mmCIF file of C-alpha atoms in Angstrom:
data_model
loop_
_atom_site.group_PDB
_atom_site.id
_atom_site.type_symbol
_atom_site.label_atom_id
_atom_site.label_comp_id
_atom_site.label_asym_id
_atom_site.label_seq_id
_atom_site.Cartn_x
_atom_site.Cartn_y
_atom_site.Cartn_z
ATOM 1 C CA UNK A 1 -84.928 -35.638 106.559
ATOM 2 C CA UNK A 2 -80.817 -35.549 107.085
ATOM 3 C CA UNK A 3 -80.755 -37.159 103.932
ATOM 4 C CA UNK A 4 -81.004 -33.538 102.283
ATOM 5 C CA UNK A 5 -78.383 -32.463 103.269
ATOM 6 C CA UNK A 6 -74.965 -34.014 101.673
ATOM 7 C CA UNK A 7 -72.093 -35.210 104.463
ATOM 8 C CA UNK A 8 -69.767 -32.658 103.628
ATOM 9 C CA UNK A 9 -72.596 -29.551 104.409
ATOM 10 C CA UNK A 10 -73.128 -31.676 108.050
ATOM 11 C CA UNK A 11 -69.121 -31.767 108.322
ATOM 12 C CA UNK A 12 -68.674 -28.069 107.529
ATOM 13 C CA UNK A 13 -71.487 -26.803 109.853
ATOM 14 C CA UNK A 14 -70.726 -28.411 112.434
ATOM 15 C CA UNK A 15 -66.756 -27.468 112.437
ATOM 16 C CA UNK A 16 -68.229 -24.013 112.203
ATOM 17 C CA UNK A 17 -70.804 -24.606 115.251
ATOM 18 C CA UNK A 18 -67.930 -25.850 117.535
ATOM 19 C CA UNK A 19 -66.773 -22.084 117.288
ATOM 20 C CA UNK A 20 -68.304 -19.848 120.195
ATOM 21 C CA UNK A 21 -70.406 -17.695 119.461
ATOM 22 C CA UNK A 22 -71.732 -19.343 116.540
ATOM 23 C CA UNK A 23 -75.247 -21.709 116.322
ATOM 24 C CA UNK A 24 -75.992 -24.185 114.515
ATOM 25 C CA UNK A 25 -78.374 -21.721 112.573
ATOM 26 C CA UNK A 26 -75.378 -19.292 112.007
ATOM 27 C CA UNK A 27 -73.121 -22.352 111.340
ATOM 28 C CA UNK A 28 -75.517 -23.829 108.079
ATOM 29 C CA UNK A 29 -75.863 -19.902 106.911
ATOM 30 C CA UNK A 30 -72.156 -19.848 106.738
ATOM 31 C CA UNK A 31 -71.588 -23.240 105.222
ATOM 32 C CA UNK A 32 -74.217 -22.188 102.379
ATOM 33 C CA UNK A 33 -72.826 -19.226 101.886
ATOM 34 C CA UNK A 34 -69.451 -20.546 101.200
ATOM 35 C CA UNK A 35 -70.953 -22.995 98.995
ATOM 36 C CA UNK A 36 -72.200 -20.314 96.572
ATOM 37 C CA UNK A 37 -68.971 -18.090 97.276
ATOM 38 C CA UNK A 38 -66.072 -18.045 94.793
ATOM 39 C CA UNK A 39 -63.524 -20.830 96.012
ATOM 40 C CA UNK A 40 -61.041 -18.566 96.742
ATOM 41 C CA UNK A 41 -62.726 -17.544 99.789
ATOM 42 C CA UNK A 42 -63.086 -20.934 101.563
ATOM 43 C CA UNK A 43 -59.521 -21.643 100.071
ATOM 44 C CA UNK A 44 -58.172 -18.335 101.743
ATOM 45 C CA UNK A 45 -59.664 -19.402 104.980
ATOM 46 C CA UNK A 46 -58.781 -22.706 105.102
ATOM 47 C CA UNK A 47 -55.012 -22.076 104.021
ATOM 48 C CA UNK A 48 -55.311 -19.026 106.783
ATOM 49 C CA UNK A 49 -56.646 -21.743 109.759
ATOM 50 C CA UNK A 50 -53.637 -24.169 108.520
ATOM 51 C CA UNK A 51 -50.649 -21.398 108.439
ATOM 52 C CA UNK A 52 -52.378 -19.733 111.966
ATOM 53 C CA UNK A 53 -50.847 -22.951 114.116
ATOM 54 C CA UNK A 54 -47.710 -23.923 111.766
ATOM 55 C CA UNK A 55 -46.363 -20.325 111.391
ATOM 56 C CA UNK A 56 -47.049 -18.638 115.162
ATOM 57 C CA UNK A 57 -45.836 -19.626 118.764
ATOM 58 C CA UNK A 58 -46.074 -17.902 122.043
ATOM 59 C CA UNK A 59 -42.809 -15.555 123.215
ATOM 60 C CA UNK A 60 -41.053 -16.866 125.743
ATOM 61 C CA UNK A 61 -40.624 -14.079 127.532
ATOM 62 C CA UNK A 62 -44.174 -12.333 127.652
ATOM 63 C CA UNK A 63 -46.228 -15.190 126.059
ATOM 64 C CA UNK A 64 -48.051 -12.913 123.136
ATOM 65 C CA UNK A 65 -48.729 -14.494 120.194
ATOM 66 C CA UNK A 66 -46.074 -13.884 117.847
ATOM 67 C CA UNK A 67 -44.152 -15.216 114.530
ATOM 68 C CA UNK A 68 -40.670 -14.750 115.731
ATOM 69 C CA UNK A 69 -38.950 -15.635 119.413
ATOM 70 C CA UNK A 70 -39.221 -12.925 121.790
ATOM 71 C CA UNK A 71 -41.998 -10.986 119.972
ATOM 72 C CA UNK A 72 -41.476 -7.759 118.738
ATOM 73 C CA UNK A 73 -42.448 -5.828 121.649
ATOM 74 C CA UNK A 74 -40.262 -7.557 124.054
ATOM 75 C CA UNK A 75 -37.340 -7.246 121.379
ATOM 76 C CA UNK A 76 -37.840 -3.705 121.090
ATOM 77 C CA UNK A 77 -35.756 -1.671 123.034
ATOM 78 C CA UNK A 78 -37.401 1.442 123.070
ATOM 79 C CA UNK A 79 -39.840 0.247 125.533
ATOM 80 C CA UNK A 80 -39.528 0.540 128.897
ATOM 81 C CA UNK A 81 -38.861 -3.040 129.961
ATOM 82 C CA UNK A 82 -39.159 -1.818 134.056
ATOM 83 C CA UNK A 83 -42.636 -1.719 133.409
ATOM 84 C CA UNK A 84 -45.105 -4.638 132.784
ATOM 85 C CA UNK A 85 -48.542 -4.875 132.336
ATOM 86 C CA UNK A 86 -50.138 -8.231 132.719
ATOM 87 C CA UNK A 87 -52.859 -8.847 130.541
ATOM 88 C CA UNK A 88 -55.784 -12.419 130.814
ATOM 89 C CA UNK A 89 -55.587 -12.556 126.408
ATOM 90 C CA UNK A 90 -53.640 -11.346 123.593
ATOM 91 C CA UNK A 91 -56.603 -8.648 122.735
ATOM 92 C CA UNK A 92 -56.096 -7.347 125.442
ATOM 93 C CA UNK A 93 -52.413 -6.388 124.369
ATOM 94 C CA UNK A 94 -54.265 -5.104 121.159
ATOM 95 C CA UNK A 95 -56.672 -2.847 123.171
ATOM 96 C CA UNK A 96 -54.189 -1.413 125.466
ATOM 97 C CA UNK A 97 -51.655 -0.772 122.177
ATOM 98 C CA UNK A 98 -54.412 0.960 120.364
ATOM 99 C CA UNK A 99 -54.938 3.623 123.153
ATOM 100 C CA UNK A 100 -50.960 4.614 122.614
ATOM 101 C CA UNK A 101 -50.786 5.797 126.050
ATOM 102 C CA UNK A 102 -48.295 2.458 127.160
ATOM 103 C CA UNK A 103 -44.850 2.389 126.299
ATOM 104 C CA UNK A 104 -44.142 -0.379 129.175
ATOM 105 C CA UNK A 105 -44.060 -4.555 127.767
ATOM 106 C CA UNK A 106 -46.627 -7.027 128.810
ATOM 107 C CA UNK A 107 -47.425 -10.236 130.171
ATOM 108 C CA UNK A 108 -50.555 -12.294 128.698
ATOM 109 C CA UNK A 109 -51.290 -14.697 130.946
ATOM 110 C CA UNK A 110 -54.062 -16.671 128.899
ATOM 111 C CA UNK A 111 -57.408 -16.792 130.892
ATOM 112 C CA UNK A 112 -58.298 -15.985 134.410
ATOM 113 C CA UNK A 113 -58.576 -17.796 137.481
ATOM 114 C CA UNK A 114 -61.873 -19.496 137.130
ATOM 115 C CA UNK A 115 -63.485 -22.352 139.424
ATOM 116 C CA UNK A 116 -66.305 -22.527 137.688
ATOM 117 C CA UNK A 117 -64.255 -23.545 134.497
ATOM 118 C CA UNK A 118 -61.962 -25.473 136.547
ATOM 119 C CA UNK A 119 -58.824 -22.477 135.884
ATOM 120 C CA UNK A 120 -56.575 -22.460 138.507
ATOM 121 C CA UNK A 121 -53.627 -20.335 139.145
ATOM 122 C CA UNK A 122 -51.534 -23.369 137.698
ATOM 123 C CA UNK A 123 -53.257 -23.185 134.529
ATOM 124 C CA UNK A 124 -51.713 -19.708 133.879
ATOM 125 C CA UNK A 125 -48.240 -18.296 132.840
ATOM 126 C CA UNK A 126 -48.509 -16.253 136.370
ATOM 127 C CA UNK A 127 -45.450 -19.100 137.686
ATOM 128 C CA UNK A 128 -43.703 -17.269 134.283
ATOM 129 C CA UNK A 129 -44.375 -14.024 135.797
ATOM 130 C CA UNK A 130 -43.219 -14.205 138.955
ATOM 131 C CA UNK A 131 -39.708 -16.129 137.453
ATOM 132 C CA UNK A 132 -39.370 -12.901 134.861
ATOM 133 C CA UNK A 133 -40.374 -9.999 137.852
ATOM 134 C CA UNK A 134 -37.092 -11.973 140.078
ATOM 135 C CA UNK A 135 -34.858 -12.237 137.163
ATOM 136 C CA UNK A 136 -35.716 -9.101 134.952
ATOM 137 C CA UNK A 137 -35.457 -5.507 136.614
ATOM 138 C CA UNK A 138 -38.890 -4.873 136.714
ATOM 139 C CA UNK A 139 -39.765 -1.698 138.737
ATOM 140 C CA UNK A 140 -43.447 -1.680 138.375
ATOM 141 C CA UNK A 141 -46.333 -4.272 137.573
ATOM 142 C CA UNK A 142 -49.589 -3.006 136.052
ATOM 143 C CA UNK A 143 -52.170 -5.433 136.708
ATOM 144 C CA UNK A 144 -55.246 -5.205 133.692
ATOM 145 C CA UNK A 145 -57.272 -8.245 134.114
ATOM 146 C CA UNK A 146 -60.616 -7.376 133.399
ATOM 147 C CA UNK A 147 -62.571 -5.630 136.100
ATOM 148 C CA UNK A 148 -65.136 -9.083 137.094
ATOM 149 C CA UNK A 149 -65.024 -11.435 139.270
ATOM 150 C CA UNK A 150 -62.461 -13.473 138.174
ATOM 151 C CA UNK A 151 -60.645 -10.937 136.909
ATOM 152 C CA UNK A 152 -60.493 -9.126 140.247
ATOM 153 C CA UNK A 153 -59.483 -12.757 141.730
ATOM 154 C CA UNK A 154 -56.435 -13.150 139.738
ATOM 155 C CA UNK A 155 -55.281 -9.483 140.351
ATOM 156 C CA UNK A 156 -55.443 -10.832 144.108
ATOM 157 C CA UNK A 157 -54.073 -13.603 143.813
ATOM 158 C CA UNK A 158 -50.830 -11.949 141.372
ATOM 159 C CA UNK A 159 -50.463 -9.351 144.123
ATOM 160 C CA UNK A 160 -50.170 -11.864 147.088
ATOM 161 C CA UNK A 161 -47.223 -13.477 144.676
ATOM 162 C CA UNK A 162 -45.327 -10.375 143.635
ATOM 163 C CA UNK A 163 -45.592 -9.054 146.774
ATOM 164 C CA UNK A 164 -42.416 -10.220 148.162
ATOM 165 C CA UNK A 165 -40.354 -9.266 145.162
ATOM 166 C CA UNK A 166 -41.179 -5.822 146.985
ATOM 167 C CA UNK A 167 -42.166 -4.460 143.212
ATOM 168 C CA UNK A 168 -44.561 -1.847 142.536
ATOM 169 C CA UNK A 169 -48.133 -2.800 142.229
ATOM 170 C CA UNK A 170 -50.804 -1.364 140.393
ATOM 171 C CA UNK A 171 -54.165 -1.793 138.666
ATOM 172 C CA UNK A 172 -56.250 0.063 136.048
ATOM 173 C CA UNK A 173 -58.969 2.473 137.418
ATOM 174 C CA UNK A 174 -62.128 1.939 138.180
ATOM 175 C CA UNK A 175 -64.739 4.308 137.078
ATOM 176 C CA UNK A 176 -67.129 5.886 134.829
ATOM 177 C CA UNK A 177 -66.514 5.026 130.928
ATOM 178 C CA UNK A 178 -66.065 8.016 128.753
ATOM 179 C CA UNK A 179 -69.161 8.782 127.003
ATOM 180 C CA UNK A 180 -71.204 6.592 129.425
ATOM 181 C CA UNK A 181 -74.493 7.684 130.980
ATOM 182 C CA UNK A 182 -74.548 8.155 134.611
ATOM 183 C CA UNK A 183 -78.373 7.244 134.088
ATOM 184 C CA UNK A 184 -77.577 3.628 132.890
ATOM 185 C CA UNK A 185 -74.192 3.354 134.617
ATOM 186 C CA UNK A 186 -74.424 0.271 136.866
ATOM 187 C CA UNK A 187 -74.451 1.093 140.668
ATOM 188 C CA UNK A 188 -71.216 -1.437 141.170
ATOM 189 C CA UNK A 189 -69.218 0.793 138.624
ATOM 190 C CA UNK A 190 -70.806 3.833 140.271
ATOM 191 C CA UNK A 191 -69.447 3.022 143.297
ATOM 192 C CA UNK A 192 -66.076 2.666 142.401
ATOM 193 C CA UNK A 193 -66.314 5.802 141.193
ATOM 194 C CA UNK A 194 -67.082 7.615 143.892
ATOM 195 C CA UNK A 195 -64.740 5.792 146.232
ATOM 196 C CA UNK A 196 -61.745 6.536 143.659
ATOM 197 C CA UNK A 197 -63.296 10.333 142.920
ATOM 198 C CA UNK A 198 -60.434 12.598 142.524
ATOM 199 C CA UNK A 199 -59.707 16.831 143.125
ATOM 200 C CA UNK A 200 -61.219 18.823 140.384
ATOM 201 C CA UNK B 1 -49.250 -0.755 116.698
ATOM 202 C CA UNK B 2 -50.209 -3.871 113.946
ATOM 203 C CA UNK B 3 -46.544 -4.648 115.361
ATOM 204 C CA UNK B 4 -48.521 -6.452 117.679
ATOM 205 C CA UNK B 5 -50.421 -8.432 115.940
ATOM 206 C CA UNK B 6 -48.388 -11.362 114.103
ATOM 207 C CA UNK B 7 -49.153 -11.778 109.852
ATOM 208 C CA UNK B 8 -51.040 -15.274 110.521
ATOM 209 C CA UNK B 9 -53.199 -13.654 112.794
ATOM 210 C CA UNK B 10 -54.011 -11.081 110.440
ATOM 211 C CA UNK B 11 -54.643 -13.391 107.423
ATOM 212 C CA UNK B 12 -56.826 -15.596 109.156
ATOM 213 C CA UNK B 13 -59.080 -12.413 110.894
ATOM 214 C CA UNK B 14 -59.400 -11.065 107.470
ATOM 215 C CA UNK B 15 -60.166 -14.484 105.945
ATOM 216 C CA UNK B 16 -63.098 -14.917 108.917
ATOM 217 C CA UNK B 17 -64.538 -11.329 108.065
ATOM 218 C CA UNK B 18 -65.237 -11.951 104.496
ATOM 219 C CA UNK B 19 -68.174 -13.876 105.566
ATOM 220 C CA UNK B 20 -71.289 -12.506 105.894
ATOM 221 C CA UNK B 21 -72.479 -11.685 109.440
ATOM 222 C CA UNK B 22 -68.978 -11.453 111.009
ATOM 223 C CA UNK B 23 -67.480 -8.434 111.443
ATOM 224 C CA UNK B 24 -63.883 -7.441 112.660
ATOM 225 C CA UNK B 25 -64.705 -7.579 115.940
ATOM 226 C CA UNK B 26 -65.863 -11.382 115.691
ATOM 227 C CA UNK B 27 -63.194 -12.611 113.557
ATOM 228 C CA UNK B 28 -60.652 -11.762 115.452
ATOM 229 C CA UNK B 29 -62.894 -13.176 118.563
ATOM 230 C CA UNK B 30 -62.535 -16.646 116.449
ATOM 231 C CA UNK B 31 -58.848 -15.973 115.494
ATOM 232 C CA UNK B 32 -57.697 -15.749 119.338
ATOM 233 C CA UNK B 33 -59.813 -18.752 120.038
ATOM 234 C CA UNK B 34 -58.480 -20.861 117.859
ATOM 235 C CA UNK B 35 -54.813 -20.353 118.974
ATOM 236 C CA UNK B 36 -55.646 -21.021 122.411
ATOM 237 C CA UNK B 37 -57.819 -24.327 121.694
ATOM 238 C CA UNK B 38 -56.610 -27.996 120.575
ATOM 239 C CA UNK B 39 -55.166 -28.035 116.842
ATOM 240 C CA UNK B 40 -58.060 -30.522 115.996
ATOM 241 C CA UNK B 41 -60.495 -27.830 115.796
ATOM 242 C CA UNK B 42 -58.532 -25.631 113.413
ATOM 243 C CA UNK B 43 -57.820 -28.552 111.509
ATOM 244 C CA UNK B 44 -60.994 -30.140 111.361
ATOM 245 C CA UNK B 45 -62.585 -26.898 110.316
ATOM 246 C CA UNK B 46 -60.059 -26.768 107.418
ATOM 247 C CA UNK B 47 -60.605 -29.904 106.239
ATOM 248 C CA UNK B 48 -64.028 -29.437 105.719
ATOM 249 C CA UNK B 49 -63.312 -26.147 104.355
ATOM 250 C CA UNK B 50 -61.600 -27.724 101.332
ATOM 251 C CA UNK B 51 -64.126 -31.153 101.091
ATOM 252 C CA UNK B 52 -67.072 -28.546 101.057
ATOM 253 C CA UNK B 53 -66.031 -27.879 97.375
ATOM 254 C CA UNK B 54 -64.580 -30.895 96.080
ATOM 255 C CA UNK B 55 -66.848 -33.063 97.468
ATOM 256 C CA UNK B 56 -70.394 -31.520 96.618
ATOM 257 C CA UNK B 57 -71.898 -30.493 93.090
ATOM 258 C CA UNK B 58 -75.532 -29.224 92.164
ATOM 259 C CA UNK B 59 -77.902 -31.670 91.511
ATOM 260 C CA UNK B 60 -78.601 -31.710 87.416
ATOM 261 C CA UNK B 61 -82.308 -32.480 88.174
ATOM 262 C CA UNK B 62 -83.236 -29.796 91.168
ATOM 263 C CA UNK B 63 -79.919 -28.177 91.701
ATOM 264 C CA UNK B 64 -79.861 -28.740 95.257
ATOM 265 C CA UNK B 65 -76.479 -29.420 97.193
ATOM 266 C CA UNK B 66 -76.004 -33.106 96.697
ATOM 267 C CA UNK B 67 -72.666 -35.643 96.748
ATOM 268 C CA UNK B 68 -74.074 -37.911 94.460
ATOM 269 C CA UNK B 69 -75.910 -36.878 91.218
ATOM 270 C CA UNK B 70 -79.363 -36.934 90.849
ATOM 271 C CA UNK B 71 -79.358 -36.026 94.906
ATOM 272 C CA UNK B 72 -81.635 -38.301 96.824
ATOM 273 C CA UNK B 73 -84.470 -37.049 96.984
ATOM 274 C CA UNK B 74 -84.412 -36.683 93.178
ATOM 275 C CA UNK B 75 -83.809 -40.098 93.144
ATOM 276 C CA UNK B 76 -86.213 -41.013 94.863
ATOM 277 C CA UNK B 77 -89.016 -43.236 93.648
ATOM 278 C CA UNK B 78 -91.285 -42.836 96.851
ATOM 279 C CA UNK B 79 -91.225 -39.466 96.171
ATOM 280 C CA UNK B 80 -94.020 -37.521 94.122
ATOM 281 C CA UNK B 81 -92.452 -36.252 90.818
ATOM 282 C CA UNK B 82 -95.390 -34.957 90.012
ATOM 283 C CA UNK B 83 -95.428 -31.868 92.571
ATOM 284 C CA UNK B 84 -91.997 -29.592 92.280
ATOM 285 C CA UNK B 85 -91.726 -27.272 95.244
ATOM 286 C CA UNK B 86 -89.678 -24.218 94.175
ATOM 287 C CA UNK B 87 -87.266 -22.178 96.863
ATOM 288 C CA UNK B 88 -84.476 -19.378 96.869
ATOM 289 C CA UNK B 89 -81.894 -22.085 98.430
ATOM 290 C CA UNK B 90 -80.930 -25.434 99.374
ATOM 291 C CA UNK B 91 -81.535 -24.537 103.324
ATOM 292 C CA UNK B 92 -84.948 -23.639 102.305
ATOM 293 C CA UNK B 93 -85.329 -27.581 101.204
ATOM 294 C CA UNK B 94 -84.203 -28.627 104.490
ATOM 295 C CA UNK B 95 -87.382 -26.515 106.544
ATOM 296 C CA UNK B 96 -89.778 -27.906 104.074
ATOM 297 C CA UNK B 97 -88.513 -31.287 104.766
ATOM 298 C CA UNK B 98 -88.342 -30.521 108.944
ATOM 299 C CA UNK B 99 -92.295 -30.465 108.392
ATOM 300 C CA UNK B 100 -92.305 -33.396 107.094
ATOM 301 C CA UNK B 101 -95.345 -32.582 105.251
ATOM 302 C CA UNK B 102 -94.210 -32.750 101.582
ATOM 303 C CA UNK B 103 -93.518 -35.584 99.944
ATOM 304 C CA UNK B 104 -92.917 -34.435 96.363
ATOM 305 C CA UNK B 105 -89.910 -33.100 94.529
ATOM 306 C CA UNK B 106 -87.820 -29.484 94.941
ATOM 307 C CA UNK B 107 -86.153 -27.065 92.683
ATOM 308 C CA UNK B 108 -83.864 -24.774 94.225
ATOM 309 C CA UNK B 109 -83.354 -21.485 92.154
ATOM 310 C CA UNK B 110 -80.215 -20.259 94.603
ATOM 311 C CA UNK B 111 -81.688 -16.580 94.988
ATOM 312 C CA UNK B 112 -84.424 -14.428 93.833
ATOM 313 C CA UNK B 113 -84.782 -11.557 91.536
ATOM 314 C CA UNK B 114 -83.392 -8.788 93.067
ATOM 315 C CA UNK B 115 -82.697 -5.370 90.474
ATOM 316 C CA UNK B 116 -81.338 -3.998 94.078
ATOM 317 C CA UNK B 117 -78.289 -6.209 93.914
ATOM 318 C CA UNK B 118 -78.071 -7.015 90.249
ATOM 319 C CA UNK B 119 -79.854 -10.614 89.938
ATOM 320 C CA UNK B 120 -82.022 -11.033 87.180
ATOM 321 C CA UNK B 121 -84.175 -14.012 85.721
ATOM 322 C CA UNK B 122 -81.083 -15.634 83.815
ATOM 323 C CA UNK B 123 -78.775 -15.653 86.996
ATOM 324 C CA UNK B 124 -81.385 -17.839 88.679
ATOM 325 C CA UNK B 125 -82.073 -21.494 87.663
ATOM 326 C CA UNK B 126 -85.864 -20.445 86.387
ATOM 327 C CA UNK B 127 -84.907 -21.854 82.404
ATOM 328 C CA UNK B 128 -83.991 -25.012 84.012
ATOM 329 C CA UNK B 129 -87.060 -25.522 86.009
ATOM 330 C CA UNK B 130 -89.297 -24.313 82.725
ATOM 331 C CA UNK B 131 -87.913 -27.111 80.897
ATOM 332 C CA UNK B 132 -88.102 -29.392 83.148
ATOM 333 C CA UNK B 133 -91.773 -28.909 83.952
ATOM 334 C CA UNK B 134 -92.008 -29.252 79.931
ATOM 335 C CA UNK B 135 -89.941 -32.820 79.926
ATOM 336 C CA UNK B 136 -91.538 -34.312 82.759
ATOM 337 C CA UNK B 137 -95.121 -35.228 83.876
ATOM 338 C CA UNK B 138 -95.480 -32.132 86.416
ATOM 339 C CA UNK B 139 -98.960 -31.635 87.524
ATOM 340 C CA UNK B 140 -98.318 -28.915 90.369
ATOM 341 C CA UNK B 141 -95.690 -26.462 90.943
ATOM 342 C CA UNK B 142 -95.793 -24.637 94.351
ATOM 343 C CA UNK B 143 -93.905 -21.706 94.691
ATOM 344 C CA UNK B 144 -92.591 -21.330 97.917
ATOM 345 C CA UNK B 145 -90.131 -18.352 97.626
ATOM 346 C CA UNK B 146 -89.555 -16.104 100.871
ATOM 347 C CA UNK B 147 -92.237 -14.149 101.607
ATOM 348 C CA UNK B 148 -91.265 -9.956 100.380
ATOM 349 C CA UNK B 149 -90.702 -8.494 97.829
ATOM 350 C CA UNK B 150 -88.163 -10.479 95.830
ATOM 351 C CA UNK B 151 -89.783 -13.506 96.644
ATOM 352 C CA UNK B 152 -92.682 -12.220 95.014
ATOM 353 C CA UNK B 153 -91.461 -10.610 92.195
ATOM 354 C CA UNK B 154 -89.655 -14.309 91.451
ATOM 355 C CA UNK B 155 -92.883 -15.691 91.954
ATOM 356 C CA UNK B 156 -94.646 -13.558 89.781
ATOM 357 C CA UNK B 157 -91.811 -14.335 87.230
ATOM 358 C CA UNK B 158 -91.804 -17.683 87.427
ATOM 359 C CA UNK B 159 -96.394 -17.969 87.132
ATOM 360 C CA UNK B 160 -96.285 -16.436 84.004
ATOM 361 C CA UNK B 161 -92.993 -18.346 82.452
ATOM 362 C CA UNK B 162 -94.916 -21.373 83.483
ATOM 363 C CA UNK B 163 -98.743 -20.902 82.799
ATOM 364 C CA UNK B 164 -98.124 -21.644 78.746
ATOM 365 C CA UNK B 165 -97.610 -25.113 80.244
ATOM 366 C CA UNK B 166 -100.550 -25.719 81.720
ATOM 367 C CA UNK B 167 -99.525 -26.226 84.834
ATOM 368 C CA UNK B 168 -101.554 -25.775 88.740
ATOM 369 C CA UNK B 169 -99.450 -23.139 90.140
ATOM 370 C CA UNK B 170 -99.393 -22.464 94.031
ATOM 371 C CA UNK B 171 -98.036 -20.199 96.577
ATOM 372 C CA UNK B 172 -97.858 -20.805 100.048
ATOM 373 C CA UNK B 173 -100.420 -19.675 102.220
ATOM 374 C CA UNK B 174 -99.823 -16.097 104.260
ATOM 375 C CA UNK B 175 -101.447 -15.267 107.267
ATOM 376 C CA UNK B 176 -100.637 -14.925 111.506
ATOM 377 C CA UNK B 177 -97.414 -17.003 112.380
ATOM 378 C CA UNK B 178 -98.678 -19.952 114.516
ATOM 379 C CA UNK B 179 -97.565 -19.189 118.192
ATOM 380 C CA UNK B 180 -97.657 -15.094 117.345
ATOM 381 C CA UNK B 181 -99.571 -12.614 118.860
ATOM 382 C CA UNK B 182 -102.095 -10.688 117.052
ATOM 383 C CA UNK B 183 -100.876 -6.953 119.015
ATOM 384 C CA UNK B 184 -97.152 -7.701 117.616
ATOM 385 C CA UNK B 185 -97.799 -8.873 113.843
ATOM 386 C CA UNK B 186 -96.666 -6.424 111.441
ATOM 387 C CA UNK B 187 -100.043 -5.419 109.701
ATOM 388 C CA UNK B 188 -98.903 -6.528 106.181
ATOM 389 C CA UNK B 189 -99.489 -9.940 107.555
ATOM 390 C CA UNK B 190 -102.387 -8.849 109.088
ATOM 391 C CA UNK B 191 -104.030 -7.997 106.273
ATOM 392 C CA UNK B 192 -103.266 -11.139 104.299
ATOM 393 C CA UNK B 193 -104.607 -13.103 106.973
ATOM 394 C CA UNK B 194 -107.779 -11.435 107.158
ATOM 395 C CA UNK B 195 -107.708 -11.397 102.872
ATOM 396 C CA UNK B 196 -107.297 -15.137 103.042
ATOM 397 C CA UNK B 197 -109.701 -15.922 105.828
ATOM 398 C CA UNK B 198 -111.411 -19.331 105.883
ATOM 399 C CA UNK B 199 -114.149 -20.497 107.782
ATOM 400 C CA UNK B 200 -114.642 -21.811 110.721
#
């Protein structure tokens, strides 16, 4: 049977499988695709995957992706550097940059804490944090893990550290999502919104 | 904002969202994975990238994906040259061969007819397969193109290019999907199945 299909096809598909989020069904749809496609396109992405590792680093100082050392949001100094808002992935940086409401810089940590996936606090830049909050004057600390499990467990587990740096702590709201049905809400959301209801 | 988001990041979503099925959202899913994980993956996804073109041509014979020409199956002699299976594409080959119920030869026509997106007879490989049925000692042709309506209207094509040649022309047999349930079929394939009814 395998010997339909030629070793560079198996090769391609499964570099592409290895990806999350994509089977071994989407994996051989992609592969033939490309195999029709104009060689520019696989050429474009493979030239993209090379430069992505040669030509970016992490800052030191906030640990965002970024092509030159510190980034250019912790270089830019028109934003409030007393303020930090530490987020699990670069995304997340993305997400909260796109809402234009956050003039503060950021800390990406790179995950969460995770026993199940064997992520300890260790395994994070929070060691970086807690170093940059001492040296740096940081006023306030706006934790925005995602609102889970472990998300909620390294919020905890930041606060317990920063606490004795006797900084400002804070977290996003909990609550209903604009535009969301209170129908199909979930009752643990719900709940948070009713304990953090507010005057009208 | 995009001040955030560093040039190789950019080049490499955009290079991941050319391909069909992933959208902006996804690519720049992959993009962020692949910074965090080892360099091997990148790099092995690359590689195959670029061997994916140099390293596989069309089969001159059947014009399936193959690294050496004729591909093997072309080549070989246990096989029934006397049967040609037609299909839209070279992963279509591979679920005829998973059934491991064929043991004669392919032709793979890489699409169908479709006026819709501007794919006529000539943009397929259907000359190729005329003349080869003409050159070689081709008793049966089965035509197994996707079953709708470009699938058909290839199929319906491809009967009358071939019937000056005297050839037994097939289609693959509709009916109810084995392991489906008759309150769910769509009643298209309903209706086939009950036109092509056999007994019992």
């Amino acid at each position: 049977m395998s010997k339909a299909i030629p070793e560079p096809v198996i090769r391609l598909t499964e570099a592409f499988a290895r990806l999350p989020g994509i089977g071994p069904k989407t994996a051989a749809r992609l592969t033939y695709f490309l195999l029709r496609a104009p060689d520019e396109i696989s050429q474009s992405l493979a030239d993209a995957l090379h430069d992505l590792k040669t030509e970016t680093k992490f800052c030191s100082v906030c640990f965002n992706i970024t092509v030159s050392d510190p980034c250019e949001i912790c270089a830019d100094a028109k934003r409030d550097g007393r303020v930090i808002a530490v987020v699990e992935e670069p995304l997340d940086v993305l997400a909260i940059e796109r809402t234009g409401a956050y003039s503060g810089k950021y800390h990406v940590l790179h995950g969460a804490i995770s026993p199940v996936n064997n992520i300890g606090p260790d395994d994070l830049r929070i060691r970086e944090l807690v170093e940059r909050v001492g040296q740096q004057d940081v006023l306030e600390v706006i934790i925005a893990t995602n609102p889970g499990m472990e998300g909620d467990a390294t919020a905890m587990y930041i606060k317990r550290e920063l606490e004795p740096k006797g900084v400002k702590i804070q977290r996003l709201a909990r609550g209903l999502p604009v535009g969301g049905d209170l129908e199909y809400v979930d009752s643990v959301t719900l709940t948070r919104a009713l304990q953090g209801r507010s005057e009208f």
